[in-house]
Amino acid sequence: MNVTVAGRTRAYRTVTFDDRRNAVCLVEQRLLPHRFEVVRTRRYRDTAQAIRDMVVRGAPAIAATAAYGLAQGAREFRGRDLARFTRQVERVYRTLAAARPTAVDPVNAMNRVRCAMRAGATVPEQQALALAAAQAFADGSARECQALGQHGAKLLRTGMRILTHCNAGWLACVDFGTATAPLYVAQAQGKDFHVFCDETRPRCQGATLTAWELAQQGISHAVIADNAAGHLMQRGEIDLVIVGSDRTLARTGEVANKIGTYTKAVLAKRHGIPFYVAIPLSTLDWQLRRGCDIPIEERSEAEVLGAWGVTRSGRREYVRVANPSSHARNPGFDLTPPELITGMITPVGIFRPGDLWECRQALRPRVGADCSLGQKLGLARGGGFNKLGGGSGGVAKW
Ligand code: MRU
């Protein structure tokens, strides 16, 4: 999306890759809205740390970061020994997958990279395939967000007041956003509407990131305290809720998203307000059968007991808010059941959450698409592709 800093406007993606330096480039989200900066991670361990520390956050954004991180780790390997290389790739995969456990997107993205790598017969071939697949994932993810924006924009009319939670904007994705993509498309269509951004304690992604994004795009908005949504709904001041998701179970339609989403869904149901969840296909978990099995990240109690802000001199500082001797619980996500969700906005259309499994033909990314990257790069010759189980036989389970 376009970013205007000190009067200069430039298009950015949240995550990109610097091929020459083997570095992942990330918009440093902890500094926003006060400072816009792009940072580089030069080794896969630093990339994993950036995910853990939330330099980059949001399920599709950490998915692209993990995909690039896997390619980066593969390219850090020196030598020609394929068995040692494979062990290194496994280490990189596990480190990146463990960085943040709730979102399924990073695992789905890395599985696609690993699947594509199988078409390579040598270390350099597999390294090249890893980067091509990571790039393909990032490009595809941006396209999917754009496409879901087109479908979601049909729900918006001039005069509407929309509530969103956390940041499911372009900063949470490679580009365009999930919950915000319909807003950007509707704005381009000339529709005029107002957005309420839940502040989203404890890290305040709504007050800092979503509000900054909407301000950058010139969309009318206001930040509200997390506890204010019920009051506004009761007064008829909210017409529609759109949120994102970190993991949606295709089998059950259960949605894991930022803590507080469930509360908003209950309130929306109580007041008869449509509640939509916008997702790219990488957010769908095709394996898990029960929402209660989703690993819910527990973060540091310091996030609840205090807050980050910027002093008058521009220094970023943490202040303790809570009683000094008190402790806190800090679950990062919650689970919204399908009966509270009106529809799932996806790149291929809007579905009822209970219909996701039935519609898997349309929603499941074409298995094997990434595995055929080797053919596209001309690596299928010399028996490498077939020998290593490319094509339908070498398809990764995901
Ligand atoms: O902890 P975060 O900031 O990474 O959590 C992100 C979210 O939960 C977002 O709300 C979002 O809907 C998922 S990313 C589009």
PDB file of C-alpha atoms and ligand atoms in Angstrom, residues 54 56-62 100 165-169 172-173 177-179 203 205 209 243-246 256-259 261 278 280 297 299 332-333, ligand 1:
ATOM      1  CA  MET A  54       6.358  -8.963  16.777  1.00  0.00           C
ATOM      2  CA  VAL A  56       6.279  -8.383  12.054  1.00  0.00           C
ATOM      3  CA  ARG A  57       2.881  -9.752  13.083  1.00  0.00           C
ATOM      4  CA  GLY A  58      -0.462 -10.777  11.599  1.00  0.00           C
ATOM      5  CA  ALA A  59      -0.981 -14.300  10.254  1.00  0.00           C
ATOM      6  CA  PRO A  60      -0.411 -13.775   6.493  1.00  0.00           C
ATOM      7  CA  ALA A  61       2.561 -11.449   7.158  1.00  0.00           C
ATOM      8  CA  ILE A  62       4.316 -13.934   9.442  1.00  0.00           C
ATOM      9  CA  ARG A 100       4.257 -18.075  17.127  1.00  0.00           C
ATOM     10  CA  HIS A 165     -10.743  -5.581  15.836  1.00  0.00           C
ATOM     11  CA  CYS A 166      -6.950  -5.656  16.164  1.00  0.00           C
ATOM     12  CA  ASN A 167      -5.064  -5.079  12.917  1.00  0.00           C
ATOM     13  CA  ALA A 168      -6.068  -7.245   9.991  1.00  0.00           C
ATOM     14  CA  GLY A 169      -4.788  -4.625   7.573  1.00  0.00           C
ATOM     15  CA  ALA A 172      -0.815  -7.955   8.989  1.00  0.00           C
ATOM     16  CA  CYS A 173      -0.453  -9.291   5.450  1.00  0.00           C
ATOM     17  CA  GLY A 177      -5.032  -6.688   4.367  1.00  0.00           C
ATOM     18  CA  THR A 178      -7.851  -9.094   5.115  1.00  0.00           C
ATOM     19  CA  ALA A 179     -10.516  -7.202   7.106  1.00  0.00           C
ATOM     20  CA  ARG A 203      -0.753  -4.436  22.478  1.00  0.00           C
ATOM     21  CA  GLN A 205      -2.800  -3.020  17.320  1.00  0.00           C
ATOM     22  CA  LEU A 209      -1.662   0.060  13.394  1.00  0.00           C
ATOM     23  CA  VAL A 243     -12.350  -9.109  11.503  1.00  0.00           C
ATOM     24  CA  GLY A 244      -9.476 -11.325  10.354  1.00  0.00           C
ATOM     25  CA  SER A 245      -8.366 -14.735  11.596  1.00  0.00           C
ATOM     26  CA  ASP A 246      -5.148 -16.496  12.567  1.00  0.00           C
ATOM     27  CA  ALA A 256      -9.213 -18.238  16.163  1.00  0.00           C
ATOM     28  CA  ASN A 257      -8.430 -14.535  16.182  1.00  0.00           C
ATOM     29  CA  LYS A 258      -7.059 -11.811  18.437  1.00  0.00           C
ATOM     30  CA  ILE A 259      -8.309 -11.933  22.007  1.00  0.00           C
ATOM     31  CA  THR A 261     -12.971 -11.213  18.890  1.00  0.00           C
ATOM     32  CA  ALA A 278     -11.991 -12.185   6.080  1.00  0.00           C
ATOM     33  CA  PRO A 280      -6.788 -15.727   2.601  1.00  0.00           C
ATOM     34  CA  GLU A 297      -0.332 -18.298  22.551  1.00  0.00           C
ATOM     35  CA  ARG A 299       2.263 -13.898  26.019  1.00  0.00           C
ATOM     36  CA  GLY A 332      -3.287 -13.733  22.840  1.00  0.00           C
ATOM     37  CA  PHE A 333      -6.229 -15.255  20.948  1.00  0.00           C
TER      38      PHE A 333
HETATM   39  O1  MRU B   1      -0.890 -10.936  17.629  1.00  0.00           O
HETATM   40  P1  MRU B   1      -1.061 -10.430  16.234  1.00  0.00           P
HETATM   41  O2  MRU B   1      -1.028  -8.934  16.144  1.00  0.00           O
HETATM   42  O3  MRU B   1      -0.132 -11.105  15.264  1.00  0.00           O
HETATM   43  O4  MRU B   1      -2.529 -10.912  15.868  1.00  0.00           O
HETATM   44  C1  MRU B   1      -3.089 -10.647  14.627  1.00  0.00           C
HETATM   45  C2  MRU B   1      -4.533 -10.835  14.650  1.00  0.00           C
HETATM   46  O5  MRU B   1      -5.077 -11.578  15.429  1.00  0.00           O
HETATM   47  C3  MRU B   1      -5.316 -10.082  13.678  1.00  0.00           C
HETATM   48  O6  MRU B   1      -6.440  -9.591  14.283  1.00  0.00           O
HETATM   49  C4  MRU B   1      -5.737 -10.813  12.493  1.00  0.00           C
HETATM   50  O7  MRU B   1      -7.060 -10.899  12.311  1.00  0.00           O
HETATM   51  C5  MRU B   1      -5.093 -12.003  11.973  1.00  0.00           C
HETATM   52  S1  MRU B   1      -4.017 -11.438  10.755  1.00  0.00           S
HETATM   53  C6  MRU B   1      -4.951 -10.864   9.403  1.00  0.00           C
END
